[in-house]
PDB file of C-alpha atoms in Angstrom:
ATOM      1  CA  HIS N   1      -3.705 -11.093   9.133  1.00  0.00           C
ATOM      2  CA  ALA N   2      -6.399 -13.321   6.855  1.00  0.00           C
ATOM      3  CA  GLY N   3      -9.650 -12.462   8.521  1.00  0.00           C
ATOM      4  CA  PRO N   4     -12.903 -10.831   7.345  1.00  0.00           C
ATOM      5  CA  GLU N   5     -11.703  -7.254   7.652  1.00  0.00           C
ATOM      6  CA  SER N   6      -8.798  -7.668   4.806  1.00  0.00           C
ATOM      7  CA  ARG N   7     -11.569  -9.175   2.400  1.00  0.00           C
ATOM      8  CA  ALA N   8     -13.697  -6.802   3.262  1.00  0.00           C
ATOM      9  CA  PRO N   9     -12.590  -4.069   4.588  1.00  0.00           C
ATOM     10  CA  THR N  10     -15.348  -0.918   4.026  1.00  0.00           C
ATOM     11  CA  LEU N  11     -18.490  -3.357   4.658  1.00  0.00           C
ATOM     12  CA  LEU N  12     -16.376  -4.507   8.113  1.00  0.00           C
ATOM     13  CA  ALA N  13     -15.182  -1.269   9.185  1.00  0.00           C
ATOM     14  CA  MET N  14     -18.955   0.217   8.690  1.00  0.00           C
ATOM     15  CA  LEU N  15     -20.235  -2.757  10.689  1.00  0.00           C
ATOM     16  CA  GLN N  16     -18.296  -2.217  13.437  1.00  0.00           C
ATOM     17  CA  SER N  17     -18.446   1.644  13.345  1.00  0.00           C
ATOM     18  CA  GLY N  18     -22.144   1.469  13.376  1.00  0.00           C
ATOM     19  CA  ALA N  19     -22.027   3.557  10.589  1.00  0.00           C
ATOM     20  CA  LEU N  20     -24.408   0.766   8.073  1.00  0.00           C
ATOM     21  CA  GLN N  21     -27.109   1.465  10.469  1.00  0.00           C
ATOM     22  CA  PRO N  22     -28.061   5.093   9.053  1.00  0.00           C
ATOM     23  CA  VAL N  23     -27.606   3.424   5.405  1.00  0.00           C
ATOM     24  CA  ILE N  24     -30.313   0.662   5.943  1.00  0.00           C
ATOM     25  CA  ASP N  25     -32.649   2.963   7.926  1.00  0.00           C
ATOM     26  CA  ALA N  26     -32.514   5.371   5.185  1.00  0.00           C
ATOM     27  CA  PHE N  27     -33.372   2.381   3.002  1.00  0.00           C
ATOM     28  CA  LEU N  28     -35.945   0.848   4.825  1.00  0.00           C
ATOM     29  CA  GLY N  29     -37.380   4.556   5.831  1.00  0.00           C
ATOM     30  CA  ASN N  30     -38.061   5.090   1.562  1.00  0.00           C
ATOM     31  CA  GLU N  31     -39.633   1.980  -0.236  1.00  0.00           C
ATOM     32  CA  ASN N  32     -42.196   0.324   1.748  1.00  0.00           C
ATOM     33  CA  PRO N  33     -45.654   2.523   2.388  1.00  0.00           C
ATOM     34  CA  ASP N  34     -46.456  -0.094   5.639  1.00  0.00           C
ATOM     35  CA  ARG N  35     -45.220   2.060   8.369  1.00  0.00           C
ATOM     36  CA  SER N  36     -45.935  -0.688  10.686  1.00  0.00           C
ATOM     37  CA  ALA N  37     -44.101  -3.792   8.093  1.00  0.00           C
ATOM     38  CA  ILE N  38     -40.915  -1.143   8.600  1.00  0.00           C
ATOM     39  CA  GLY N  39     -41.014  -0.626  12.137  1.00  0.00           C
ATOM     40  CA  LEU N  40     -40.411  -4.157  12.807  1.00  0.00           C
ATOM     41  CA  ALA N  41     -37.693  -4.492   9.944  1.00  0.00           C
ATOM     42  CA  GLN N  42     -36.150  -1.244  10.913  1.00  0.00           C
ATOM     43  CA  GLN N  43     -36.245  -2.610  15.222  1.00  0.00           C
ATOM     44  CA  LYS N  44     -34.469  -6.140  14.253  1.00  0.00           C
ATOM     45  CA  SER N  45     -32.282  -5.299  11.719  1.00  0.00           C
ATOM     46  CA  ASN N  46     -30.949  -2.522  14.477  1.00  0.00           C
ATOM     47  CA  ASP N  47     -30.733  -5.046  17.050  1.00  0.00           C
ATOM     48  CA  PHE N  48     -28.783  -6.919  14.309  1.00  0.00           C
ATOM     49  CA  ILE N  49     -26.492  -4.152  13.915  1.00  0.00           C
ATOM     50  CA  ARG N  50     -25.339  -3.460  16.700  1.00  0.00           C
ATOM     51  CA  GLN N  51     -24.045  -6.708  17.018  1.00  0.00           C
ATOM     52  CA  PHE N  52     -20.960  -5.944  14.901  1.00  0.00           C
ATOM     53  CA  GLU N  53     -20.525  -2.431  17.183  1.00  0.00           C
ATOM     54  CA  GLY N  54     -16.838  -3.040  18.960  1.00  0.00           C
ATOM     55  CA  ARG N  55     -16.193  -6.729  17.247  1.00  0.00           C
ATOM     56  CA  THR N  56     -12.846  -7.647  15.386  1.00  0.00           C
ATOM     57  CA  GLY N  57     -12.066 -10.502  12.916  1.00  0.00           C
ATOM     58  CA  ILE N  58      -8.529 -10.715  14.252  1.00  0.00           C
ATOM     59  CA  THR N  59      -7.518 -13.668  16.142  1.00  0.00           C
ATOM     60  CA  LYS N  60      -4.013 -14.229  17.345  1.00  0.00           C
ATOM     61  CA  LEU N  61      -3.921 -17.177  14.874  1.00  0.00           C
ATOM     62  CA  ASN N  62      -4.530 -15.042  11.698  1.00  0.00           C
ATOM     63  CA  SER N  63      -2.813 -11.313  13.151  1.00  0.00           C
ATOM     64  CA  THR N  64       0.310 -13.401  13.760  1.00  0.00           C
ATOM     65  CA  GLN N  65       3.301 -12.127  11.593  1.00  0.00           C
ATOM     66  CA  VAL N  66       4.392 -13.290   8.419  1.00  0.00           C
ATOM     67  CA  PHE N  67       7.757 -12.779   7.144  1.00  0.00           C
ATOM     68  CA  ASN N  68       7.424 -12.622   3.453  1.00  0.00           C
ATOM     69  CA  GLY N  69      10.092 -10.280   2.661  1.00  0.00           C
ATOM     70  CA  MET N  70      12.529  -7.506   3.665  1.00  0.00           C
ATOM     71  CA  PRO N  71      14.773  -4.937   1.900  1.00  0.00           C
ATOM     72  CA  PRO N  72      18.431  -4.253   1.412  1.00  0.00           C
ATOM     73  CA  VAL N  73      20.319  -2.238   3.885  1.00  0.00           C
ATOM     74  CA  LYS N  74      20.889   1.360   3.205  1.00  0.00           C
ATOM     75  CA  ILE N  75      23.622   3.418   5.064  1.00  0.00           C
ATOM     76  CA  GLN N  76      23.133   7.126   5.204  1.00  0.00           C
ATOM     77  CA  VAL N  77      26.628   8.749   5.036  1.00  0.00           C
ATOM     78  CA  THR N  78      28.535  12.151   3.909  1.00  0.00           C
ATOM     79  CA  ALA N  79      32.010  12.336   2.230  1.00  0.00           C
ATOM     80  CA  ILE N  80      34.014  15.189   3.515  1.00  0.00           C
ATOM     81  CA  PHE N  81      36.503  16.273   0.690  1.00  0.00           C
ATOM     82  CA  ARG N  82      38.698  19.814   1.577  1.00  0.00           C
ATOM     83  CA  ALA N  83      41.530  21.225  -0.413  1.00  0.00           C
ATOM     84  CA  TRP N  84      44.460  21.836   1.204  1.00  0.00           C
ATOM     85  CA  ASP N  85      46.795  22.550  -1.281  1.00  0.00           C
ATOM     86  CA  ASP N  86      45.338  21.325  -4.985  1.00  0.00           C
ATOM     87  CA  PRO N  87      41.243  21.682  -5.489  1.00  0.00           C
ATOM     88  CA  ILE N  88      41.936  19.742  -8.646  1.00  0.00           C
ATOM     89  CA  LYS N  89      43.390  16.355  -6.866  1.00  0.00           C
ATOM     90  CA  GLU N  90      41.759  17.049  -3.456  1.00  0.00           C
ATOM     91  CA  VAL N  91      37.848  17.914  -4.297  1.00  0.00           C
ATOM     92  CA  GLU N  92      36.696  17.752  -8.174  1.00  0.00           C
ATOM     93  CA  GLU N  93      38.405  14.508  -9.407  1.00  0.00           C
ATOM     94  CA  PRO N  94      37.270  12.608  -5.622  1.00  0.00           C
ATOM     95  CA  PHE N  95      33.783  13.776  -6.057  1.00  0.00           C
ATOM     96  CA  ASN N  96      33.547  13.067  -9.993  1.00  0.00           C
ATOM     97  CA  LYS N  97      34.531   9.307  -9.249  1.00  0.00           C
ATOM     98  CA  LEU N  98      32.021   8.817  -6.918  1.00  0.00           C
ATOM     99  CA  MET N  99      29.223  10.403  -9.804  1.00  0.00           C
ATOM    100  CA  GLU N 100      30.806   8.256 -11.804  1.00  0.00           C
ATOM    101  CA  TRP N 101      29.884   4.899  -9.838  1.00  0.00           C
ATOM    102  CA  ALA N 102      26.472   6.446  -8.331  1.00  0.00           C
ATOM    103  CA  LEU N 103      25.523   6.526 -12.214  1.00  0.00           C
ATOM    104  CA  PRO N 104      25.019   3.459 -14.979  1.00  0.00           C
ATOM    105  CA  VAL N 105      27.720   2.940 -17.540  1.00  0.00           C
ATOM    106  CA  LYS N 106      25.873   3.135 -19.952  1.00  0.00           C
ATOM    107  CA  LEU N 107      22.046   3.212 -20.710  1.00  0.00           C
ATOM    108  CA  SER N 108      21.255   2.189 -23.916  1.00  0.00           C
ATOM    109  CA  PRO N 109      19.361   5.225 -26.047  1.00  0.00           C
ATOM    110  CA  ASP N 110      16.798   2.641 -27.784  1.00  0.00           C
ATOM    111  CA  GLY N 111      13.550   2.007 -25.418  1.00  0.00           C
ATOM    112  CA  SER N 112      12.087  -0.267 -27.647  1.00  0.00           C
ATOM    113  CA  VAL N 113      12.243  -3.886 -27.334  1.00  0.00           C
ATOM    114  CA  LEU N 114      11.258  -4.809 -30.292  1.00  0.00           C
ATOM    115  CA  ALA N 115      13.340  -2.371 -32.092  1.00  0.00           C
ATOM    116  CA  ARG N 116      16.411  -3.883 -30.153  1.00  0.00           C
ATOM    117  CA  SER N 117      15.269  -7.773 -31.159  1.00  0.00           C
ATOM    118  CA  ALA N 118      14.517  -6.683 -34.879  1.00  0.00           C
ATOM    119  CA  GLN N 119      17.607  -5.726 -34.795  1.00  0.00           C
ATOM    120  CA  ALA N 120      19.162  -8.510 -33.024  1.00  0.00           C
ATOM    121  CA  ALA N 121      16.931 -10.756 -35.922  1.00  0.00           C
ATOM    122  CA  ARG N 122      19.193  -9.633 -38.402  1.00  0.00           C
ATOM    123  CA  GLY N 123      22.484  -9.767 -36.368  1.00  0.00           C
ATOM    124  CA  ASN N 124      22.925  -6.372 -36.048  1.00  0.00           C
ATOM    125  CA  THR N 125      23.084  -7.119 -31.995  1.00  0.00           C
ATOM    126  CA  GLY N 126      23.644  -9.884 -29.237  1.00  0.00           C
ATOM    127  CA  PHE N 127      20.011 -10.960 -27.886  1.00  0.00           C
ATOM    128  CA  ILE N 128      21.150 -10.105 -24.533  1.00  0.00           C
ATOM    129  CA  ASP N 129      21.961  -6.266 -25.859  1.00  0.00           C
ATOM    130  CA  ALA N 130      18.507  -6.533 -27.159  1.00  0.00           C
ATOM    131  CA  LEU N 131      16.842  -8.154 -23.683  1.00  0.00           C
ATOM    132  CA  VAL N 132      19.246  -5.410 -20.799  1.00  0.00           C
ATOM    133  CA  PRO N 133      20.660  -3.020 -23.427  1.00  0.00           C
ATOM    134  CA  SER N 134      21.911  -1.017 -20.645  1.00  0.00           C
ATOM    135  CA  ILE N 135      25.054  -1.413 -17.822  1.00  0.00           C
ATOM    136  CA  ALA N 136      23.779  -0.683 -13.866  1.00  0.00           C
ATOM    137  CA  PRO N 137      26.533   1.301 -11.786  1.00  0.00           C
ATOM    138  CA  THR N 138      29.680  -0.033 -10.293  1.00  0.00           C
ATOM    139  CA  THR N 139      29.401  -1.418  -7.125  1.00  0.00           C
ATOM    140  CA  ILE N 140      31.660  -0.186  -3.961  1.00  0.00           C
ATOM    141  CA  ALA N 141      32.740  -1.098  -1.071  1.00  0.00           C
ATOM    142  CA  LEU N 142      32.671   0.895   2.412  1.00  0.00           C
ATOM    143  CA  ARG N 143      35.235   1.371   5.380  1.00  0.00           C
ATOM    144  CA  TYR N 144      34.821   2.880   8.444  1.00  0.00           C
ATOM    145  CA  LYS N 145      35.360   1.483  11.634  1.00  0.00           C
ATOM    146  CA  ASN N 146      36.790  -1.927  11.464  1.00  0.00           C
ATOM    147  CA  ARG N 147      34.294  -3.101   9.438  1.00  0.00           C
ATOM    148  CA  ILE N 148      34.189  -3.187   5.559  1.00  0.00           C
ATOM    149  CA  TYR N 149      30.844  -3.610   3.374  1.00  0.00           C
ATOM    150  CA  SER N 150      30.655  -4.851  -0.148  1.00  0.00           C
ATOM    151  CA  PRO N 151      29.214  -4.698  -2.097  1.00  0.00           C
ATOM    152  CA  LEU N 152      26.963  -1.754  -2.266  1.00  0.00           C
ATOM    153  CA  VAL N 153      25.986   0.336  -4.554  1.00  0.00           C
ATOM    154  CA  ILE N 154      25.227   4.457  -4.270  1.00  0.00           C
ATOM    155  CA  GLU N 155      21.637   4.739  -5.289  1.00  0.00           C
ATOM    156  CA  ALA N 156      21.644   8.563  -3.964  1.00  0.00           C
ATOM    157  CA  ILE N 157      23.757  11.197  -4.135  1.00  0.00           C
ATOM    158  CA  SER N 158      23.568  15.232  -3.710  1.00  0.00           C
ATOM    159  CA  GLU N 159      26.302  17.989  -4.561  1.00  0.00           C
ATOM    160  CA  GLN N 160      25.906  21.200  -2.886  1.00  0.00           C
ATOM    161  CA  MET N 161      26.317  23.541  -5.434  1.00  0.00           C
ATOM    162  CA  THR N 162      27.132  26.209  -2.900  1.00  0.00           C
ATOM    163  CA  SER N 163      30.255  24.941  -1.335  1.00  0.00           C
ATOM    164  CA  SER N 164      33.041  27.283  -1.039  1.00  0.00           C
ATOM    165  CA  ILE N 165      34.967  27.906  -4.185  1.00  0.00           C
ATOM    166  CA  ASP N 166      38.458  29.444  -5.320  1.00  0.00           C
ATOM    167  CA  ALA N 167      38.898  32.235  -7.696  1.00  0.00           C
ATOM    168  CA  LYS N 168      38.994  29.895 -10.823  1.00  0.00           C
ATOM    169  CA  GLY N 169      35.591  28.301  -9.498  1.00  0.00           C
ATOM    170  CA  ARG N 170      37.033  25.085  -8.117  1.00  0.00           C
ATOM    171  CA  TYR N 171      35.543  23.695  -4.756  1.00  0.00           C
ATOM    172  CA  VAL N 172      37.734  23.938  -1.940  1.00  0.00           C
ATOM    173  CA  GLU N 173      35.291  22.377   0.166  1.00  0.00           C
ATOM    174  CA  LEU N 174      32.445  19.864  -0.462  1.00  0.00           C
ATOM    175  CA  LEU N 175      30.054  17.433   1.796  1.00  0.00           C
ATOM    176  CA  VAL N 176      28.751  14.710  -0.518  1.00  0.00           C
ATOM    177  CA  PRO N 177      25.565  13.813   1.118  1.00  0.00           C
ATOM    178  CA  MET N 178      25.091   9.968  -0.508  1.00  0.00           C
ATOM    179  CA  THR N 179      22.697   6.807   0.498  1.00  0.00           C
ATOM    180  CA  LEU N 180      24.152   3.216   0.316  1.00  0.00           C
ATOM    181  CA  ALA N 181      22.665   0.183  -0.512  1.00  0.00           C
ATOM    182  CA  THR N 182      23.484  -3.781  -0.315  1.00  0.00           C
ATOM    183  CA  LEU N 183      22.164  -5.553  -3.587  1.00  0.00           C
ATOM    184  CA  THR N 184      20.210  -8.040  -1.218  1.00  0.00           C
ATOM    185  CA  ALA N 185      19.171  -8.041   2.371  1.00  0.00           C
ATOM    186  CA  LEU N 186      21.608  -9.246   4.974  1.00  0.00           C
ATOM    187  CA  ASP N 187      21.258 -12.148   6.956  1.00  0.00           C
ATOM    188  CA  ARG N 188      23.596 -12.848  10.316  1.00  0.00           C
ATOM    189  CA  ASP N 189      26.576 -14.427   8.304  1.00  0.00           C
ATOM    190  CA  ASP N 190      26.648 -11.419   5.963  1.00  0.00           C
ATOM    191  CA  TRP N 191      26.813  -9.009   9.336  1.00  0.00           C
ATOM    192  CA  VAL N 192      29.978 -11.350  10.839  1.00  0.00           C
ATOM    193  CA  ASN N 193      31.954 -11.426   7.437  1.00  0.00           C
ATOM    194  CA  TYR N 194      31.415  -7.737   7.111  1.00  0.00           C
ATOM    195  CA  ASN N 195      33.874  -7.921  10.414  1.00  0.00           C
ATOM    196  CA  ALA N 196      36.320 -10.589   8.585  1.00  0.00           C
ATOM    197  CA  LEU N 197      36.335  -9.019   5.183  1.00  0.00           C
ATOM    198  CA  LYS N 198      40.523  -7.792   4.058  1.00  0.00           C
ATOM    199  CA  LEU N 199      40.773  -5.244   1.558  1.00  0.00           C
TER     200      LEU N 199
END
């Protein structure tokens, strides 16, 4: 909200809770040798400060929720791979493909924009490559229960290294927890279209 609490939160909190009064009492009690004048000033300040206790600047108008953005939608999934005949084709290769999709296609080894810009100025590389040198992860689609969610990216993926293996050290069963995320926030039409998409 846009009330006074958002502009001076600490001061308003001290006023509303009464925590400011002891501070003023301590200040006035040590400054002026005229005790009668101090007592009168303290009384007036205390009476004034007590008016703030239990009050707030929040109103219906300035507490109205404002829609100013929303994050992409995230989907938590777990892929389960089991080998019935061939651990390589049924577990290892599908998991490796998921890892490839989750990772950036390529990350530039040079972190300096100035160095890449100098290379571009000499004609050794393009200006687009100098400005954005890396290639983002692959976008994917998820088909589940008659819905197709697309496009998505694999935001997080993990490998359970304690999973069962065969005599050659190959996974025979592997659970792969993943967090999938949409590229943008979704609206109502996006959700309707998930039911209409066809692979």
